[in-house]
Short mmCIF file of C-alpha atoms in Angstrom, two decimals:
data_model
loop_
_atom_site.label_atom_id
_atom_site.label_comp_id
_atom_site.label_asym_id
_atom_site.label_seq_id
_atom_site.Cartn_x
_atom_site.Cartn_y
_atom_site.Cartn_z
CA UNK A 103 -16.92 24.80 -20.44
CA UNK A 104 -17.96 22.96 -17.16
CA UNK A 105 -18.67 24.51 -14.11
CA UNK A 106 -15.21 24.07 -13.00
CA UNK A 107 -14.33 26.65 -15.58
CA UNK A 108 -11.35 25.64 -17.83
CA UNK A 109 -11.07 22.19 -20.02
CA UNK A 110 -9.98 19.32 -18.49
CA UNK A 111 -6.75 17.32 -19.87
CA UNK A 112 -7.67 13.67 -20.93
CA UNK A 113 -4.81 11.62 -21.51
CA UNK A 114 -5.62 9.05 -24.24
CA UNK A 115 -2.84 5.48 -24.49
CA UNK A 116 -3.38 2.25 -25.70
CA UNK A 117 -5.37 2.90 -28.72
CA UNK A 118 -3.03 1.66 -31.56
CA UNK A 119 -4.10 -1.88 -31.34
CA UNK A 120 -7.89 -1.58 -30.59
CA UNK A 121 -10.54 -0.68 -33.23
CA UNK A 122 -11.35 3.27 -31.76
CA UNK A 123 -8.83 4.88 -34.10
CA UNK A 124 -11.98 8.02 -34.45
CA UNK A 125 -12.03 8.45 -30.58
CA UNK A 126 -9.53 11.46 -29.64
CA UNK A 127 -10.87 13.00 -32.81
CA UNK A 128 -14.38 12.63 -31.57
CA UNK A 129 -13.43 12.96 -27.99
CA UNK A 130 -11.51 16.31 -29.17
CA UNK A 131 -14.91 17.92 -30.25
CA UNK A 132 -16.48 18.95 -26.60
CA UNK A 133 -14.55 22.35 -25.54
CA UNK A 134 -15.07 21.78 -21.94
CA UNK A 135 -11.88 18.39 -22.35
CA UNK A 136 -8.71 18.59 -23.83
CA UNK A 137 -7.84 15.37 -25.39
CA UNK A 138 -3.94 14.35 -25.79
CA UNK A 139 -2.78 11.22 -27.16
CA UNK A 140 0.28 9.72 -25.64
CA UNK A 141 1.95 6.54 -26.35
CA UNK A 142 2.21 3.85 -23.63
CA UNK A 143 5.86 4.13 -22.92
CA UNK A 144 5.43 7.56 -22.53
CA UNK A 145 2.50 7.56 -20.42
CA UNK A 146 3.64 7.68 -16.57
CA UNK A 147 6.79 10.84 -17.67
CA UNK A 148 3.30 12.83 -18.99
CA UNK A 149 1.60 12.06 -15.68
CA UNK A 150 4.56 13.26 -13.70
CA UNK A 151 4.69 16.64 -15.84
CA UNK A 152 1.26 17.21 -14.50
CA UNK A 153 -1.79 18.79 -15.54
CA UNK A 154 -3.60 15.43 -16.62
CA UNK A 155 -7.28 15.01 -14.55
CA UNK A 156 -8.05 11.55 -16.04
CA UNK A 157 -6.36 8.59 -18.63
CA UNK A 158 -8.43 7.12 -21.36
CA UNK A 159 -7.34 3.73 -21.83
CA UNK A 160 -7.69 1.40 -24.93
CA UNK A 161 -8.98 -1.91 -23.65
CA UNK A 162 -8.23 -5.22 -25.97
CA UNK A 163 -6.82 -7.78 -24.66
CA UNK A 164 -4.53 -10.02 -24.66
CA UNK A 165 -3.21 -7.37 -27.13
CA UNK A 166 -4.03 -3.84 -25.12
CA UNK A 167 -4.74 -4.58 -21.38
CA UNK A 168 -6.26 -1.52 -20.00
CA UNK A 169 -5.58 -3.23 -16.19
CA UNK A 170 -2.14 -3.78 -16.56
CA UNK A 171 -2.00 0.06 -17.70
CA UNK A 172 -4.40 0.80 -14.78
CA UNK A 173 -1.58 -1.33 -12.53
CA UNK A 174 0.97 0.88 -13.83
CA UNK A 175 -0.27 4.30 -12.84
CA UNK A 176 -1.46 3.06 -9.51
CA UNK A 177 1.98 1.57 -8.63
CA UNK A 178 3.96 4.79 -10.10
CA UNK A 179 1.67 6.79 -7.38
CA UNK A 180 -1.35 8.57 -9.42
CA UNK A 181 -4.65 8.15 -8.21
CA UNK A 182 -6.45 10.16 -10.95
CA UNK A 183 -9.65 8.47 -12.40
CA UNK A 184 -8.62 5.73 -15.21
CA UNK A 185 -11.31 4.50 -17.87
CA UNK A 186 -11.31 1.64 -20.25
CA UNK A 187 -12.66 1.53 -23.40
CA UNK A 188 -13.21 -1.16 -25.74
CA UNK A 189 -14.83 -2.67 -28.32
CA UNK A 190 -16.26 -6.19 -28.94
CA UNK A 191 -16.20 -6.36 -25.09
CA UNK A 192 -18.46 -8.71 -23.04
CA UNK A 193 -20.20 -8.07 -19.93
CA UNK A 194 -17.41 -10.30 -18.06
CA UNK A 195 -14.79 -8.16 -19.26
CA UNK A 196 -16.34 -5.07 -18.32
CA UNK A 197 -16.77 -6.42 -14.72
CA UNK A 198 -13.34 -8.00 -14.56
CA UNK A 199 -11.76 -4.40 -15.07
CA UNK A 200 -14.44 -2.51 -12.74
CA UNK A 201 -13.35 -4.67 -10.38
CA UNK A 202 -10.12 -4.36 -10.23
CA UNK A 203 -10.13 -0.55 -10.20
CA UNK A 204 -11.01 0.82 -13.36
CA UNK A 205 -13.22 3.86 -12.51
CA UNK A 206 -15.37 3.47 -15.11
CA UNK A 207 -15.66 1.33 -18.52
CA UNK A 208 -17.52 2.54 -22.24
CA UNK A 209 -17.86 -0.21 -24.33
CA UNK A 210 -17.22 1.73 -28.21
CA UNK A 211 -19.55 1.52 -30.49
CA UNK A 212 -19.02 4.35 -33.05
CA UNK A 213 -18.54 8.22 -32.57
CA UNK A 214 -21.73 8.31 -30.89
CA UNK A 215 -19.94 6.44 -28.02
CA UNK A 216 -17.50 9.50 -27.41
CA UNK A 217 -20.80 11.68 -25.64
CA UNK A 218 -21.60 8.75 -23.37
CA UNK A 219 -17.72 8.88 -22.69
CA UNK A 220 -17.43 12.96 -22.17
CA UNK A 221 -20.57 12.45 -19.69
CA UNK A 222 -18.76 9.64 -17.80
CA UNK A 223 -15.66 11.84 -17.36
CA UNK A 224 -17.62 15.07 -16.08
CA UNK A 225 -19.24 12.57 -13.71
CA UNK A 226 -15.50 12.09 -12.70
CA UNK A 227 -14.27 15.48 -12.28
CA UNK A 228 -17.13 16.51 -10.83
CA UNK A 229 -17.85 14.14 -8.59
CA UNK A 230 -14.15 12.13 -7.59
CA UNK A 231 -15.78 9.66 -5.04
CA UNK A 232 -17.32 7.62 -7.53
CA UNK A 233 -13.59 6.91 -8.46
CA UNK A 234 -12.71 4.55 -5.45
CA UNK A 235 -9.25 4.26 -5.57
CA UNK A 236 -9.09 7.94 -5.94
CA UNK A 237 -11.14 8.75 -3.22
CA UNK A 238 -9.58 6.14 -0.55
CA UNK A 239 -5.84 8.17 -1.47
CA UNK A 240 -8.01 11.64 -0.88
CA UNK A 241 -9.25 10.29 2.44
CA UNK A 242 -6.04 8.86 3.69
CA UNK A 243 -4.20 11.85 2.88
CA UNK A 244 -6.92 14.16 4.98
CA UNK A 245 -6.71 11.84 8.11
CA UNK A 246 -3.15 11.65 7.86
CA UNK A 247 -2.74 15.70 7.57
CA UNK A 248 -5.76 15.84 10.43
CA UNK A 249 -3.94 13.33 13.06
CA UNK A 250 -0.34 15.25 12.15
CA UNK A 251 -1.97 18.87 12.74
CA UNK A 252 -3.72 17.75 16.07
CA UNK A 253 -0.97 16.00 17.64
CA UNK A 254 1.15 18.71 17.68
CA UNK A 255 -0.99 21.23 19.71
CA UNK A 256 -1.82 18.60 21.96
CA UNK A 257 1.12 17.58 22.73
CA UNK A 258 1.83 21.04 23.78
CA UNK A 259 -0.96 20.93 26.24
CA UNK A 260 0.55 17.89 27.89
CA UNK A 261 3.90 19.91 27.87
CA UNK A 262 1.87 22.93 29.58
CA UNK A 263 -0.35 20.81 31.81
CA UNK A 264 2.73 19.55 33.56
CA UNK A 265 3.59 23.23 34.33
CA UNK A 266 0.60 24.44 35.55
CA UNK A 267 -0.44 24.48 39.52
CA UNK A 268 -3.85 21.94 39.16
CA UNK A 269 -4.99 19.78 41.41
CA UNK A 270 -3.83 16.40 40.78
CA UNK A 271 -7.93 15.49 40.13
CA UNK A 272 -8.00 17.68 37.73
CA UNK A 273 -4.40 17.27 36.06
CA UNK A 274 -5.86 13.25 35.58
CA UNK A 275 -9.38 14.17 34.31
CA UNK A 276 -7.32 16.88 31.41
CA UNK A 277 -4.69 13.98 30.55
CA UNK A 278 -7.26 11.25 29.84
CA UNK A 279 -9.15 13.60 27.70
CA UNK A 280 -5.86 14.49 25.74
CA UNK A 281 -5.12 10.75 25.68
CA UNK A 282 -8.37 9.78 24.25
CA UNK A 283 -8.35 12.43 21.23
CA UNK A 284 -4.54 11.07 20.37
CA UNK A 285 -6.45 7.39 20.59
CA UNK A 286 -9.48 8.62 18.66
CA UNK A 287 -6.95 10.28 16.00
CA UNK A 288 -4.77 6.93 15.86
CA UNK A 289 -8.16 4.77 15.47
CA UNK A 290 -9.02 7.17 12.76
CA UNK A 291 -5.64 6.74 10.80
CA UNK A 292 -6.32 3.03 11.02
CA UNK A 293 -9.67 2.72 9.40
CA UNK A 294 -8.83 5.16 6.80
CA UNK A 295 -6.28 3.35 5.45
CA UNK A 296 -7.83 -0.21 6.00
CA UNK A 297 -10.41 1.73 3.86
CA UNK A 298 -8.36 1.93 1.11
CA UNK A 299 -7.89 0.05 -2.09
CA UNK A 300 -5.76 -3.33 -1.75
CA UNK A 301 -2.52 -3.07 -3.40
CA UNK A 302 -2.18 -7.54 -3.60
CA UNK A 303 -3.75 -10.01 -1.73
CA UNK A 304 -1.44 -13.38 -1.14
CA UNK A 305 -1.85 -16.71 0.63
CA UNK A 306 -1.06 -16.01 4.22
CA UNK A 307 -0.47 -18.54 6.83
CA UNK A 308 -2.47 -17.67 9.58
CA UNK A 309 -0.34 -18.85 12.33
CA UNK A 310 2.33 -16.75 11.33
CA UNK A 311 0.45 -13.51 11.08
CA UNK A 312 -1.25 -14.46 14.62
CA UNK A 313 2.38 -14.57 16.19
CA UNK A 314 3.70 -11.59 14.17
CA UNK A 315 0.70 -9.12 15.51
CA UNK A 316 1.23 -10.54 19.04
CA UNK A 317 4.79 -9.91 19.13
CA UNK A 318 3.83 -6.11 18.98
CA UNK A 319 1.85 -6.41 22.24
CA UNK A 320 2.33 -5.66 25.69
CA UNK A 321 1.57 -9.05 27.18
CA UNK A 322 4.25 -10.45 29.04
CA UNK A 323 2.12 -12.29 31.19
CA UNK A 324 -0.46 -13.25 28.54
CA UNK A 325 -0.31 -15.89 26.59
CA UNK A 326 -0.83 -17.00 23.35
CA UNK A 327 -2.05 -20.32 21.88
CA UNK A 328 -1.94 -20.77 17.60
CA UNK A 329 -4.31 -24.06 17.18
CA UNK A 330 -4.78 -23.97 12.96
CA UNK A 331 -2.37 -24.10 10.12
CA UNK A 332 -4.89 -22.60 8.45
CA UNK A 333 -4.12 -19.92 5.56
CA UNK A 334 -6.27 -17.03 3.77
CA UNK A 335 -5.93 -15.14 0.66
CA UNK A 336 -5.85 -11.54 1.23
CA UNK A 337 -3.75 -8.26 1.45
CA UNK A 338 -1.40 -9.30 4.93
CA UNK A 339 -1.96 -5.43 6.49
CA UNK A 340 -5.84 -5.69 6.82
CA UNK A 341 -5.46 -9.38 8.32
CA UNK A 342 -1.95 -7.83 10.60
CA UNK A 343 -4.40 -5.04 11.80
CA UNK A 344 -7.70 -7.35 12.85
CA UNK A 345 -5.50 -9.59 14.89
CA UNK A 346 -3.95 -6.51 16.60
CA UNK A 347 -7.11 -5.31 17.34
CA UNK A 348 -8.65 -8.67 18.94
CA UNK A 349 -5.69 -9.07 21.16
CA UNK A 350 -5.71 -5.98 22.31
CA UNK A 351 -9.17 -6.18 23.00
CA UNK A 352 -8.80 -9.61 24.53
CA UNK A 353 -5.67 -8.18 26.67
CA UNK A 354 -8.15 -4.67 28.18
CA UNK A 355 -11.01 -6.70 29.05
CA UNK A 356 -10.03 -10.38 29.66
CA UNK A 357 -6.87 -9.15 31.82
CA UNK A 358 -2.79 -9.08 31.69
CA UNK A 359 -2.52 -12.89 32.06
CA UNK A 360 -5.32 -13.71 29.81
CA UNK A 361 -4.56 -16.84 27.37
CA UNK A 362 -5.33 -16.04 23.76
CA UNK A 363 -6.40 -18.81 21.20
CA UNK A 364 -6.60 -18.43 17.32
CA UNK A 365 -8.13 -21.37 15.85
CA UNK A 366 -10.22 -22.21 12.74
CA UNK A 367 -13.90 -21.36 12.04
CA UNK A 368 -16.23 -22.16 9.24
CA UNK A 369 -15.18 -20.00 6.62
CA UNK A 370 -11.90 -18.55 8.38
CA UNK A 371 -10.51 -17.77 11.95
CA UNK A 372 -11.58 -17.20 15.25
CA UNK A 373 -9.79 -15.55 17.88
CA UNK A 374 -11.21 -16.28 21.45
CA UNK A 375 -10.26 -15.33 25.52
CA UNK A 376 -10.69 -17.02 28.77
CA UNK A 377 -11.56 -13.72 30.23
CA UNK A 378 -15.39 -12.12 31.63
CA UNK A 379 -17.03 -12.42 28.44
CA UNK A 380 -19.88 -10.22 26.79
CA UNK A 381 -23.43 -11.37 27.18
CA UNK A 382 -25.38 -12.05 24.59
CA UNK A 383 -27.41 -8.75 24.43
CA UNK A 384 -24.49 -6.65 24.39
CA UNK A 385 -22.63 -8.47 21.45
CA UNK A 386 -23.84 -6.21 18.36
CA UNK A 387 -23.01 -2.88 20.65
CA UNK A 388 -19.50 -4.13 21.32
CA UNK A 389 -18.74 -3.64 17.93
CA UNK A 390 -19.66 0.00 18.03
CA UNK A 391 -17.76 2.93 18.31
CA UNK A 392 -16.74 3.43 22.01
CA UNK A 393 -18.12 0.53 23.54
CA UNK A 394 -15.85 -0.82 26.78
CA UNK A 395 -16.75 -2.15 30.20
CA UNK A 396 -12.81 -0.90 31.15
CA UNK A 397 -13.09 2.42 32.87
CA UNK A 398 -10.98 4.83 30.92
CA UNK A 399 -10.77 2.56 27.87
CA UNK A 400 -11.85 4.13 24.59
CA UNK A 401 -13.69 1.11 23.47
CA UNK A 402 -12.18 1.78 19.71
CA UNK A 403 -10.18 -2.19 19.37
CA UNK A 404 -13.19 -4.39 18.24
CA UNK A 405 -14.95 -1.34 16.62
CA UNK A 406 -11.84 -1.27 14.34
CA UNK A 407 -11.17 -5.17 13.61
CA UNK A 408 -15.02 -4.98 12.69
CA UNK A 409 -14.54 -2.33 10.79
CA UNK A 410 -11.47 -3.39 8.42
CA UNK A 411 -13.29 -6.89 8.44
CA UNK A 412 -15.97 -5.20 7.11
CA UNK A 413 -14.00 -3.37 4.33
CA UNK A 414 -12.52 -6.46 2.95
CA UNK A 415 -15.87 -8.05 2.57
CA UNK A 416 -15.36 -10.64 5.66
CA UNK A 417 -17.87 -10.97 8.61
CA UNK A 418 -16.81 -10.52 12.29
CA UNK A 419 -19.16 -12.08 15.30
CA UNK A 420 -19.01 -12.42 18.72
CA UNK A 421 -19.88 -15.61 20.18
CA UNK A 422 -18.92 -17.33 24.27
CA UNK A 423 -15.45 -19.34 24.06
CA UNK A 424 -15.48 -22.65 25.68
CA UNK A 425 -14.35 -21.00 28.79
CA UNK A 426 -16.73 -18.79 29.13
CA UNK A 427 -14.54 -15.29 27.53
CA UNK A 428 -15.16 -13.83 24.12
CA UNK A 429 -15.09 -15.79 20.70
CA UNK A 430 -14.03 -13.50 18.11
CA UNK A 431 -15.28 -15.25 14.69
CA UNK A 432 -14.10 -13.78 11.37
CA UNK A 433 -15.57 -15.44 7.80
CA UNK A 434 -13.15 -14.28 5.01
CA UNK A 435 -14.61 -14.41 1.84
#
């Protein structure tokens, strides 16, 4: 038995056309997992019965694909560790499937193989966050559960503080702090699930992904300028969310009439004002967590868009624009 006290159920699919016929037998012998074969059409009705705390998968393609079978639990909504196995397997095939999500990967030798396996999945159980995808759906959950459970209490103080006898100083000063824990909490939600794993990426146009975030901002007297017909390949949320977060940045800082322009930059986009500016110094800090110049601002916008760049693998840096406002670069790799 493990420390967690009771043997954990391994779900076992996709081994009928890949040469590790011995491993439920062999993976059957350690008392602390409980090893369960189940055929690949009846592989996502077992998940939904529950009980299962990882899938085994037989990895041979183009016969057994243990990614498409890794696609398949991820799109039916289980985020519980998945790990290849395979034999005859090169070192590209190993790091084609790690890559796209397989928590882990045993290339099968003989029944020796099934320790280094049973090791691999206590690693799992007892440590989840090596599992990515896992962990990112554990995360996203907590925040979400965190932001819903705050927001209601506070929203009964702002209920309450409109009752109470206060002086209106003091009435303000309480409201912006309640307003900047709902901000904080929203921020929060954002990066958690820009965290996350990335469901597709596509070709997106940027021009049309520049108009569609700006169409969700408050600038009536702002305007905005598209100069590319550039496109990128990535998931459309993470690129939806940096945009949102420049403008809005560009919108606080640079003012309500400010004129926006997305153009290209080597390697991707840049998004720049005709606002203030940062100077040079201050560049790396504005990409920290609550940096502003705006009194009462929460300084979270270019934190975030750095952030989520970040995430994806892409670059974000702060350069002048021609006119003398901020030039937002991002390199998308």
């Amino acid at each position: 038995m493990t420390e967690q006290g009771t043997p954990w159920t391994v779900v076992l699919t996709g081994f009928e056309s890949v040469s590790t016929a011995e491993l439920p037998t062999a993976l059957g012998e350690f008392d602390d997992l409980r090893a369960e074969r189940v055929g690949d059409e009846a592989l996502l009705d077992r998940l939904d019965s529950g009980g299962v705390g990882a899938v085994v998968v037989g990895d041979g393609p183009p016969v057994q694909d243990a990614v498409e079978t890794l696609d398949r639990v991820r799109e039916h909504g289980a985020s519980l560790p998945v790990v290849a196995v395979g034999t005859d397997i090169d070192a590209e095939r190993i790091e084609t499937a790690l890559s796209a999500g397989v928590s882990d990967y045993v290339r099968w030798r003989d029944e020796d193989s099934a320790g280094e396996l049973a090791a691999r999945l206590r690693a799992l159980r007892r440590t989840p966050s090596r599992d990515g995808v896992a962990a990112a759906d554990r995360w996203e959950r907590l925040v979400r559960g965190v932001a819903h459970d705050a927001k209601n209490p506070l929203n009964v103080v702002s209920g309450r503080l409109e009752l109470l006898d206060v002086e209106e100083t003091h009435r303000d000063a309480m409201a912006r702090s309640v307003g900047r824990i709902e901000a904080l909490l929203d921020e929060l939600r954002a990066v958690a699930i820009a965290s996350g794993p990335v469901d597709h990426v596509e070709s997106v146009a940027l021009a049309d992904a520049a108009k569609q975030a700006w169409t969700g901002m408050s600038a009536n007297e702002a305007t905005l300028r598209v100069e590319t017909d550039g496109s990128v390949e990535t998931d459309p949320d993470s690129l939806r969310l940096v945009f949102e977060r420049l403008f809005e940045n560009a919108l606080v800082h640079a003012g309500p009439d400010v004129t926006v322009t997305v153009g290209d930059a080597d390697g991707g986009f840049s998004v720049a004002d005709d606002g203030p500016g940062i100077p040079a110094a201050d560049r790396d800090e504005a990409l920290e967590q609550g940096y502003s110049t705006v009194p009462g601002n929460e300084g979270y916008g270019l934190f975030v868009a750095a952030r989520v760049a970040a995430e994806r693998g892409w670059t974000l840096d702060l350069t002048e624009s021609e006119s003398g406002g901020v030039r937002a670069e991002v390199t998308v790799r």
